[in-house]
Each structure stands twice: as C-alpha cells, then as structure tokens.
PDB file of C-alpha atoms in Angstrom:
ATOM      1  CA  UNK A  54      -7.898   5.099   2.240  1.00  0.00           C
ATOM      2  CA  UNK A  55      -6.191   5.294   5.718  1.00  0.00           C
ATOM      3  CA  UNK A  56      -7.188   2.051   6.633  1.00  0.00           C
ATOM      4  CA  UNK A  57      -8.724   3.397   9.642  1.00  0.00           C
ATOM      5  CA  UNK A  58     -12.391   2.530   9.459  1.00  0.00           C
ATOM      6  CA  UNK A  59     -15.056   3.993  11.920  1.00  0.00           C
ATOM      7  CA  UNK A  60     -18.782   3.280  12.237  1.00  0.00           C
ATOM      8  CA  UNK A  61     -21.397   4.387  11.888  1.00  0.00           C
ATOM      9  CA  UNK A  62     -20.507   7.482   9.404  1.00  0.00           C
ATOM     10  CA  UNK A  63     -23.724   9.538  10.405  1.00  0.00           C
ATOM     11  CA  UNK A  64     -25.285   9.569  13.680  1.00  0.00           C
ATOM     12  CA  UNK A  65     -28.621  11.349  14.585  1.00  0.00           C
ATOM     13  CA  UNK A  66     -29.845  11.106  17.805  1.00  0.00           C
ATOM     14  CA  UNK A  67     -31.474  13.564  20.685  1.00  0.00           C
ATOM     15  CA  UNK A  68     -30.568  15.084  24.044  1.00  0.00           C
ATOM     16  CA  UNK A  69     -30.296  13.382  26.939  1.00  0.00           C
ATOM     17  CA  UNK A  70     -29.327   9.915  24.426  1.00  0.00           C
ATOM     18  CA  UNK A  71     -26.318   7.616  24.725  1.00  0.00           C
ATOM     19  CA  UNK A  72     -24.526   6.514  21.493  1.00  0.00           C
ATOM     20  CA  UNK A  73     -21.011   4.895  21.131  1.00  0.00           C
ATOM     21  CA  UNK A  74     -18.596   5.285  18.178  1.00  0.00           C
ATOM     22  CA  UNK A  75     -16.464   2.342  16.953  1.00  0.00           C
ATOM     23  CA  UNK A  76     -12.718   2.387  15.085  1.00  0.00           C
ATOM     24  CA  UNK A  77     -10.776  -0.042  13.969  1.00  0.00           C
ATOM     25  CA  UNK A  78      -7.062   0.919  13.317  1.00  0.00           C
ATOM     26  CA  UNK A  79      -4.762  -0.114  10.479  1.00  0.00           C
ATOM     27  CA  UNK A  80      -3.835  -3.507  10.618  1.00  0.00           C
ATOM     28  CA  UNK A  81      -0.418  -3.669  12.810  1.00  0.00           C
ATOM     29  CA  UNK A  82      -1.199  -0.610  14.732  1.00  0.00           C
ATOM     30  CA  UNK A  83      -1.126  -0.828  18.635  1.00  0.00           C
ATOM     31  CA  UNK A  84      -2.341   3.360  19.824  1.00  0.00           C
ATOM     32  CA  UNK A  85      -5.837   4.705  19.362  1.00  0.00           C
ATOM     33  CA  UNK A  86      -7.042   8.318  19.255  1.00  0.00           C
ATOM     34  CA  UNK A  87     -10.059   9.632  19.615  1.00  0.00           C
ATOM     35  CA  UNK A  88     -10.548  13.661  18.045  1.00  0.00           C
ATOM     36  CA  UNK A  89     -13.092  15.630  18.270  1.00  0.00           C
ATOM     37  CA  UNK A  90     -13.581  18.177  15.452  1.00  0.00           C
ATOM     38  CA  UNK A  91     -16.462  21.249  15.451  1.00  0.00           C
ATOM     39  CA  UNK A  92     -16.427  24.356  13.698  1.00  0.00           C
ATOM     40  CA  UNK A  93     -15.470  26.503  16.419  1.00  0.00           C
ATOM     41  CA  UNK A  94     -13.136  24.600  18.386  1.00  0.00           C
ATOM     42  CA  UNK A  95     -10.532  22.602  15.132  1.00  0.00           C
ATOM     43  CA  UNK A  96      -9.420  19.402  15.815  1.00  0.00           C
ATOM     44  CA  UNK A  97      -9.506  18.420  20.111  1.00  0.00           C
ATOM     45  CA  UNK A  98      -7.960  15.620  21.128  1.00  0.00           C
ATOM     46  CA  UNK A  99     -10.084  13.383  23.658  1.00  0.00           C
ATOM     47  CA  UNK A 100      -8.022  10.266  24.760  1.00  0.00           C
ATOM     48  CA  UNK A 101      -5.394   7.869  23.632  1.00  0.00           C
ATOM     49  CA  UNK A 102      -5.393   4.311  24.170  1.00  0.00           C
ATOM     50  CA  UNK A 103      -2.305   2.108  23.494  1.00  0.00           C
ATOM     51  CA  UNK A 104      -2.331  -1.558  23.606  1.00  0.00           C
ATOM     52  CA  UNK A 105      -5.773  -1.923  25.608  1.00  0.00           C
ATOM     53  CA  UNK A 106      -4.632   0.773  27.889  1.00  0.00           C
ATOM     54  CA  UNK A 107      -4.916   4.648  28.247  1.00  0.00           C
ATOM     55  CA  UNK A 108      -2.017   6.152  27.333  1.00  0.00           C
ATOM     56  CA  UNK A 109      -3.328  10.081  26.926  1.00  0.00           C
ATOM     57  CA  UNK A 110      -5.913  12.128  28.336  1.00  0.00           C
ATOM     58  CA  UNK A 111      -6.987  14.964  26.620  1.00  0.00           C
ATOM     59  CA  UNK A 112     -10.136  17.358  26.921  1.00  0.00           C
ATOM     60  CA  UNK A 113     -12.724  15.058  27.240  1.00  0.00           C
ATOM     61  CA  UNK A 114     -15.676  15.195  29.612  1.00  0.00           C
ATOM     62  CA  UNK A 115     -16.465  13.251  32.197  1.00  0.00           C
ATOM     63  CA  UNK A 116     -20.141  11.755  30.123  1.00  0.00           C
ATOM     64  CA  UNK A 117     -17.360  10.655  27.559  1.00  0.00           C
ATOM     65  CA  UNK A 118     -16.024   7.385  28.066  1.00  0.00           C
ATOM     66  CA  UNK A 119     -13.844   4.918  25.859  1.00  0.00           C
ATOM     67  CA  UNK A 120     -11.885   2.050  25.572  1.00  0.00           C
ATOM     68  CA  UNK A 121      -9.756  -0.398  23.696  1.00  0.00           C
ATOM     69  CA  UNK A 122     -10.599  -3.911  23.420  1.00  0.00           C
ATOM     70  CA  UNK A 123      -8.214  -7.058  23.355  1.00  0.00           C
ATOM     71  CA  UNK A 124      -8.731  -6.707  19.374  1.00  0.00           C
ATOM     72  CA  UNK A 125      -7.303  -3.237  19.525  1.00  0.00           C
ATOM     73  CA  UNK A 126     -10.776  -1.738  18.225  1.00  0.00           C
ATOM     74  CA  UNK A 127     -12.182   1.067  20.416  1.00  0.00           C
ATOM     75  CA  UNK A 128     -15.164   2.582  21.155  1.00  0.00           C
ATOM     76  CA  UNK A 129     -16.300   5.870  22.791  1.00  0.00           C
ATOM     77  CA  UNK A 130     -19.075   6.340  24.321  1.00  0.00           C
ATOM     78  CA  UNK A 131     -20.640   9.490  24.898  1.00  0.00           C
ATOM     79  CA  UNK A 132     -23.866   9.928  27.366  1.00  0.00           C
ATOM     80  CA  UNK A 133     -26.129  12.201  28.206  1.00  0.00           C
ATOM     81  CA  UNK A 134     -25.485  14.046  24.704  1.00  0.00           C
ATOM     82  CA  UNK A 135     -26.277  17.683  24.488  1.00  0.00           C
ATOM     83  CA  UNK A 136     -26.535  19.877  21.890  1.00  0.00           C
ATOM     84  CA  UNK A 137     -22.932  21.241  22.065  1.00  0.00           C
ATOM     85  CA  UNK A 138     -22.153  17.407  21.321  1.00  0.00           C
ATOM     86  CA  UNK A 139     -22.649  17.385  17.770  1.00  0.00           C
ATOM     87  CA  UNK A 140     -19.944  17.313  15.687  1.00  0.00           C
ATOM     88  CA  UNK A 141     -16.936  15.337  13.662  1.00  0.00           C
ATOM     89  CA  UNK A 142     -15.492  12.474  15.751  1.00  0.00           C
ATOM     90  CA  UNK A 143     -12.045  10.923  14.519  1.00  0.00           C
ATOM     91  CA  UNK A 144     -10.268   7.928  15.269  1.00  0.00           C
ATOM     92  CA  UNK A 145      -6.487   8.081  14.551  1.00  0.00           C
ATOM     93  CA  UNK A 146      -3.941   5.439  15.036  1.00  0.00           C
ATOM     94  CA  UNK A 147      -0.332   4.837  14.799  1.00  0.00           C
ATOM     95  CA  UNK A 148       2.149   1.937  14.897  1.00  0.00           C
ATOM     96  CA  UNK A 149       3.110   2.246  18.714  1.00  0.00           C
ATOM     97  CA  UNK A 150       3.867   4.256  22.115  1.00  0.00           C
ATOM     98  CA  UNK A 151       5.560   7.139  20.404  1.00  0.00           C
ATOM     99  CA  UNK A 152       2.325   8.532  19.632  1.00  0.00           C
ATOM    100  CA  UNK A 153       2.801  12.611  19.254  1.00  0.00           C
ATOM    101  CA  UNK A 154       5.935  11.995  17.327  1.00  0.00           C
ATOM    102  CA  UNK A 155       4.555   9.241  14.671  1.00  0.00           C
ATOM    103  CA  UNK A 156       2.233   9.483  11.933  1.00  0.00           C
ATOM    104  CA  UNK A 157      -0.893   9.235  13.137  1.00  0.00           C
ATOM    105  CA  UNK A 158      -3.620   7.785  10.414  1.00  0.00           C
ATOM    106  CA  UNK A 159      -6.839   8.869  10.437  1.00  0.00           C
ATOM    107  CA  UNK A 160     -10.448   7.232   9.680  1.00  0.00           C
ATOM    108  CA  UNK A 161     -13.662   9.215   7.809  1.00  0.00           C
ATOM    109  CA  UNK A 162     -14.708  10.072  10.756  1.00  0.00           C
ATOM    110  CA  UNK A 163     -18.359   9.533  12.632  1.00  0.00           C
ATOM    111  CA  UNK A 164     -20.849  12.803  12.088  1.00  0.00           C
ATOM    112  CA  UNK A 165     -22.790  13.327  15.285  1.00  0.00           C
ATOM    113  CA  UNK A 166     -25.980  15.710  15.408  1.00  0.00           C
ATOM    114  CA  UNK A 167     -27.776  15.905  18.557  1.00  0.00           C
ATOM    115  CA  UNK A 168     -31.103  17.373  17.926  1.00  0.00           C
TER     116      UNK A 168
ATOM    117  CA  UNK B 234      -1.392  25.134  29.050  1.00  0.00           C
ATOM    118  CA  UNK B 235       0.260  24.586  25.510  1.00  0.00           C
ATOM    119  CA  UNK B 236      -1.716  26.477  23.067  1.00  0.00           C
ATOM    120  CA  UNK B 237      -0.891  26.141  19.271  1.00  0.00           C
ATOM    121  CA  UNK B 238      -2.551  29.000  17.289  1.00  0.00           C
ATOM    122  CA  UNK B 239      -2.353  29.042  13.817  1.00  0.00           C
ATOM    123  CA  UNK B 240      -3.079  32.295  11.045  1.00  0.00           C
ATOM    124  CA  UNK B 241      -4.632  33.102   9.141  1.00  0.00           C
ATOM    125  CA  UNK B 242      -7.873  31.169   9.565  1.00  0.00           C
ATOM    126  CA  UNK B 243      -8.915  32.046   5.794  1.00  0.00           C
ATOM    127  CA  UNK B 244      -7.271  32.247   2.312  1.00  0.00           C
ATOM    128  CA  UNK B 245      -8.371  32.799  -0.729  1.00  0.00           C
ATOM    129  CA  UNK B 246      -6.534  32.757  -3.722  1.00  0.00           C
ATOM    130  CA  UNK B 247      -6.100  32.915  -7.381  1.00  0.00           C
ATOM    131  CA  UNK B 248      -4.085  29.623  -8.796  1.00  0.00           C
ATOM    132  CA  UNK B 249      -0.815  30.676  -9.595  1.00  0.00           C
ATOM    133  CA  UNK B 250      -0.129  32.722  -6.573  1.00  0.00           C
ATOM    134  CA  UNK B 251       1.934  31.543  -3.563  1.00  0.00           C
ATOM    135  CA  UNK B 252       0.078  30.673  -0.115  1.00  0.00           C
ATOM    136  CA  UNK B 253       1.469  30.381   3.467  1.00  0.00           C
ATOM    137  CA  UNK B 254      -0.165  29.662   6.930  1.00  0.00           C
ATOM    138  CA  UNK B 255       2.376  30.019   9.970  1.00  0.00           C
ATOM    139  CA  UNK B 256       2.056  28.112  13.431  1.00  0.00           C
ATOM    140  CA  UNK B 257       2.817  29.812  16.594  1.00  0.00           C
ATOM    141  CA  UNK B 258       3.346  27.786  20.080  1.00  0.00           C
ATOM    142  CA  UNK B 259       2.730  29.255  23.759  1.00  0.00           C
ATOM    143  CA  UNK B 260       5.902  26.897  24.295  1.00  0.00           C
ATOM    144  CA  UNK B 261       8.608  25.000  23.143  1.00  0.00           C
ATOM    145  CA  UNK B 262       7.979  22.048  20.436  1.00  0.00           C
ATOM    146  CA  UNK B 263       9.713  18.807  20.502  1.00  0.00           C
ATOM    147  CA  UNK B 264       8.363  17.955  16.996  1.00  0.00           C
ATOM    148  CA  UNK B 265       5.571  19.803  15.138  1.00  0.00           C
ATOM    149  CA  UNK B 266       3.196  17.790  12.167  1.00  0.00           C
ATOM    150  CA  UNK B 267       1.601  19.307   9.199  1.00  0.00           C
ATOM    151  CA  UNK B 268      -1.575  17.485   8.293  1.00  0.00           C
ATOM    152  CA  UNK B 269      -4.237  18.183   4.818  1.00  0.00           C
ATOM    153  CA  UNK B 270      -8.010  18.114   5.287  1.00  0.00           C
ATOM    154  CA  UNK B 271      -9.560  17.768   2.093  1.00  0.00           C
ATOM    155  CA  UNK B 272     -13.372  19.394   1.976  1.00  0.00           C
ATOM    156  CA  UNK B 273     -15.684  16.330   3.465  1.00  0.00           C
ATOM    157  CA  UNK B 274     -12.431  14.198   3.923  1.00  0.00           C
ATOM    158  CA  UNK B 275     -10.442  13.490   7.158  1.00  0.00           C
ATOM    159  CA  UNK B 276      -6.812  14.826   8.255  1.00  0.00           C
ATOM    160  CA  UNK B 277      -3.754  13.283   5.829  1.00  0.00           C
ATOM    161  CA  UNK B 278      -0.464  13.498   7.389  1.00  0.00           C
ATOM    162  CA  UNK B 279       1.630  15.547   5.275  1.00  0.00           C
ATOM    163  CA  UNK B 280       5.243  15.687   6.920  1.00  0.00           C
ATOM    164  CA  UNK B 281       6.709  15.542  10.724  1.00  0.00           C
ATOM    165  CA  UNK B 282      10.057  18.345  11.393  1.00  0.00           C
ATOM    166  CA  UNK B 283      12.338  17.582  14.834  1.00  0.00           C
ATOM    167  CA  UNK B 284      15.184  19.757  14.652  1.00  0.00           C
ATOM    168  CA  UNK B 285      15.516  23.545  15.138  1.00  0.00           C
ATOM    169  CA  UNK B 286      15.672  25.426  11.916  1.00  0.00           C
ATOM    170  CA  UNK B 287      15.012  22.610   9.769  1.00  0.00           C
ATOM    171  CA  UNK B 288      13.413  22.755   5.608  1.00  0.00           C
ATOM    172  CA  UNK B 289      11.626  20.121   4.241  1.00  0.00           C
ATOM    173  CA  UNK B 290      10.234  20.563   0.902  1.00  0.00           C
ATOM    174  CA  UNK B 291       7.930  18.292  -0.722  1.00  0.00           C
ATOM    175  CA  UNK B 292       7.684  19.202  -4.777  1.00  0.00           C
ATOM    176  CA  UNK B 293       6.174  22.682  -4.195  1.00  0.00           C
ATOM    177  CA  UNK B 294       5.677  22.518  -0.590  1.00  0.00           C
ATOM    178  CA  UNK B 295       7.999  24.041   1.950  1.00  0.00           C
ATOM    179  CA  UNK B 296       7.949  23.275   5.804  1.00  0.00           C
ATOM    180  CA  UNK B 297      10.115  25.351   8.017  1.00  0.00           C
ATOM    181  CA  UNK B 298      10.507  24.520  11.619  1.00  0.00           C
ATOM    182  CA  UNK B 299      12.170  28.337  13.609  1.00  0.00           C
ATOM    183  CA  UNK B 300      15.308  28.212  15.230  1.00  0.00           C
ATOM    184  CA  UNK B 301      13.670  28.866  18.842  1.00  0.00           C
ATOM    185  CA  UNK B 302      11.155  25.353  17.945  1.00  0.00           C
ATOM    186  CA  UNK B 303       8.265  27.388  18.785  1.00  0.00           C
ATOM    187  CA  UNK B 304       6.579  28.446  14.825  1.00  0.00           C
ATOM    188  CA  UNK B 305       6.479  26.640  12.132  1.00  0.00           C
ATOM    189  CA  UNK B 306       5.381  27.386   8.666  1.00  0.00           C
ATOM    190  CA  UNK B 307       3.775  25.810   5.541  1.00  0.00           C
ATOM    191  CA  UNK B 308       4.432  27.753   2.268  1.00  0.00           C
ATOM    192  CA  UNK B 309       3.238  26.079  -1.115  1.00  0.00           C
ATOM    193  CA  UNK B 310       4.275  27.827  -4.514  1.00  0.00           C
ATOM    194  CA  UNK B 311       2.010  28.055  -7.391  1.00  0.00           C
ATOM    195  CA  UNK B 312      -1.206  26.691  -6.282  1.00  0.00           C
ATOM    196  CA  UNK B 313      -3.445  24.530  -7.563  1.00  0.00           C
ATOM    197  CA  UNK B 314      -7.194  24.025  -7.338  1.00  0.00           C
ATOM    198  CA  UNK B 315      -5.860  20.350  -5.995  1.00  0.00           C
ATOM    199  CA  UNK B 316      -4.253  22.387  -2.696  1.00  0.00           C
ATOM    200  CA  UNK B 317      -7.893  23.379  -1.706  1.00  0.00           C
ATOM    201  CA  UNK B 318      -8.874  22.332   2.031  1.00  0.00           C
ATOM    202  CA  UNK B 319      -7.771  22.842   5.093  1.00  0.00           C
ATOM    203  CA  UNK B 320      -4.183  22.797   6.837  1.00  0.00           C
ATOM    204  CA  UNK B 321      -3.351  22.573  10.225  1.00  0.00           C
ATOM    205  CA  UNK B 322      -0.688  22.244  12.249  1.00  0.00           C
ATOM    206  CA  UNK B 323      -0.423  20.250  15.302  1.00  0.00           C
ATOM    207  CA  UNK B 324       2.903  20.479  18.166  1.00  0.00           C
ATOM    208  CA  UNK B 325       3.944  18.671  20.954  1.00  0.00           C
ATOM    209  CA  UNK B 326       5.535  20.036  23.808  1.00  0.00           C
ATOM    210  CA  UNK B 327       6.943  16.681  25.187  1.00  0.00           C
ATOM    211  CA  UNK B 328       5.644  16.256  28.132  1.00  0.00           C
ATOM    212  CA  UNK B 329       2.396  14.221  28.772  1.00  0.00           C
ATOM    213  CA  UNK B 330      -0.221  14.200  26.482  1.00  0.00           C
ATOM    214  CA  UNK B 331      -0.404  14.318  22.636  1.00  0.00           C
ATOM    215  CA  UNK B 332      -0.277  16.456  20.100  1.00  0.00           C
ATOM    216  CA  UNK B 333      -2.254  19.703  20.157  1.00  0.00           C
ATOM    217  CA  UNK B 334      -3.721  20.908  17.357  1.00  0.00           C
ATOM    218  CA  UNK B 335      -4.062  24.527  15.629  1.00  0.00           C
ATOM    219  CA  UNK B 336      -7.067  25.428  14.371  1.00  0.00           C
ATOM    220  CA  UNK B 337      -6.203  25.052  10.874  1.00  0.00           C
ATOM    221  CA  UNK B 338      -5.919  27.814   7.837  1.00  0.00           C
ATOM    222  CA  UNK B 339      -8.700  27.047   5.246  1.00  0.00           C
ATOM    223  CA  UNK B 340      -7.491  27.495   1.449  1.00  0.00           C
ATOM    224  CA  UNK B 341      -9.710  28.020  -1.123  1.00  0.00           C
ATOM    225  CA  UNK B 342      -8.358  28.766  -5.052  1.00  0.00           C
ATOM    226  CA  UNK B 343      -9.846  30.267  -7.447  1.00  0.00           C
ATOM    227  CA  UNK B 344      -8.965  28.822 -11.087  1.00  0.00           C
TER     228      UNK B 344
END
C-alpha cells in the first residue's frame, strides 16, 4: 500500500459524458501527478500540481482539466469523453518540488471505459 | 521532444535464466528511475541513478546508468516467478516538465 488512494477504482460511462477522478496523496506529501496509462501509449504523464498550484504540464488535452485543493487532494476532470479516453488513470505523489528527481508514489489507479 | 524508448517490449523466460531490458534517451538524462508494475497493480518505485556510469544493485538486481547519461539498463539474475510484470523506465532531461516514461518491457517466467 502506497498510501496513495484514488476513487472511484472502476468507472463506466459513455461518449460525450463528464466524469472526474479523485487522489489523495500520502500523508506529508505536497506534488500531485496525474498519469495516464493505455495499452498502446505506456505510462503519459498529464499534469503536476504542487502545493495547490501547477507545477508540470504534460500531454494532456484541452477537455482534461484538474486541480489541487487547499487539502492537497486533486481531481481531474475529463469532458466530453471519447472512446480513445478509456484507460488506466494514476495519481502519483511525492514529498515536494523536486518532483522528476524524487520517488514518486503511486495509487491503484481509476479504470475508465467509455462505451 | 525527449523521447525515452525502452526494448524489448516482451520477455519470456524460463526461471533460472537471466533477464535485461535497456533504456535509450533521444537526450541527455539528469537522473533516470526504474519502477515495477505488478499484473493488475500500479507502478512501485524500484531505485533512482544520478551520476554517469553509476551500479546499483539491489540483491539480484543490477541498475546501470552509461557513461554518456543517455541508456540505462535493468539486469536481474536468476529469475523468479515473483519478477513477473512489467518494468519501465522513466528519464528526465532537466528542463521543464517531469519525468517521461518508456513504454515498459513486460516479463513473464515460466516455472
């Protein structure tokens, strides 16, 4: 157990639908990421948040959204899903503003299927 | 942009025998991770190398970082059926952004 916890773990939904993903990082930890992991593609990284602030942008589209709350949980929202969507979303987080060179702990992850 | 590519994408082997998966970079690393996807799990950090030409061995696990920081390399001895899943390696060039991920080598072993 990272400590990382995400909700929900499944997630079916249809095209055209708006869902949002929530994390909660280990206890002490400041940075937020947000992965996205398909079959094709490996492990993508979508956006970093440290703090309540984004620290990171990676390859995430423009119907993806997310943020950090004063708690340091996150969510990511993702609108307008399309088939292409569905996949393995991770939530990763690490003690502080170092983020590519610290361990970075992730959750189970939230399985997305867009039918 | 940076581009981490990692070989092979499969292995399969028979427990006993020796397995390696090498990481390539389009450009230099600062620091490259190692992380261990079990099947169904998420990623588990395994180890972090900084410096050019450095070994790290953990038990029988051996992570090389090249002279040149640009390829790494994961080499476990004897495997078990317990090394099953999915490795990847993930660099960072240093600049903005985070780390970027390979696309992983999949291990399966056969008892």
């Amino acid at each position: 157990d990272s400590g990382v916890t995400q909700t929900p773990k499944h997630l079916i939904t249809a095209t055209g639908q708006r869902v949002t993903l929530r994390c909660s990082p280990r206890s002490g930890d400041l940075s937020v990421y947000w992965y996205q992991q398909s079959l094709d593609q490996g492990l993508q990284f979508l956006i970093q948040y440290y703090n309540g602030e984004e620290r990171a942008k990676g390859n995430i589209l423009e119907r993806f959204s997310a943020q950090q709350f004063p708690d340091l949980h996150s969510e990511l929202n993702l609108s307008s899903l399309e088939l292409g969507d569905s996949a393995l979303y991770f939530c990763a987080s690490s003690h502080g503003l170092a983020g590519p060179r610290e361990t970075q702990y992730f959750g189970p992850g939230t399985r997305l299927l867009v039918l | 942009g940076q581009q981490v590519m990692q070989i092979p994408q499969y292995q399969h082997v028979q427990e006993g025998e020796d397995f390696t998966t090498y990481c390539n970079s389009s450009t230099t690393l600062s620091n490259i991770q190692w992380y261990k996807q079990r099947p169904g799990g998420h990623p588990v950090f395994l180890i972090q190398l900084v410096k050019s030409g450095e070994v790290k061995k953990q038990k029988r696990l051996t992570f090389q970082f090249g002279e040149a920081k640009k390829n790494s390399s994961l080499h476990i001895t004897a495997t078990q059926t317990t090394d099953v899943g999915t490795y990847f390696c993930a660099g960072y060039g240093g600049s903005q952004g985070n780390l970027i991920f390979g696309k992983g080598t999949k291990l399966s072993v056969k008892p």
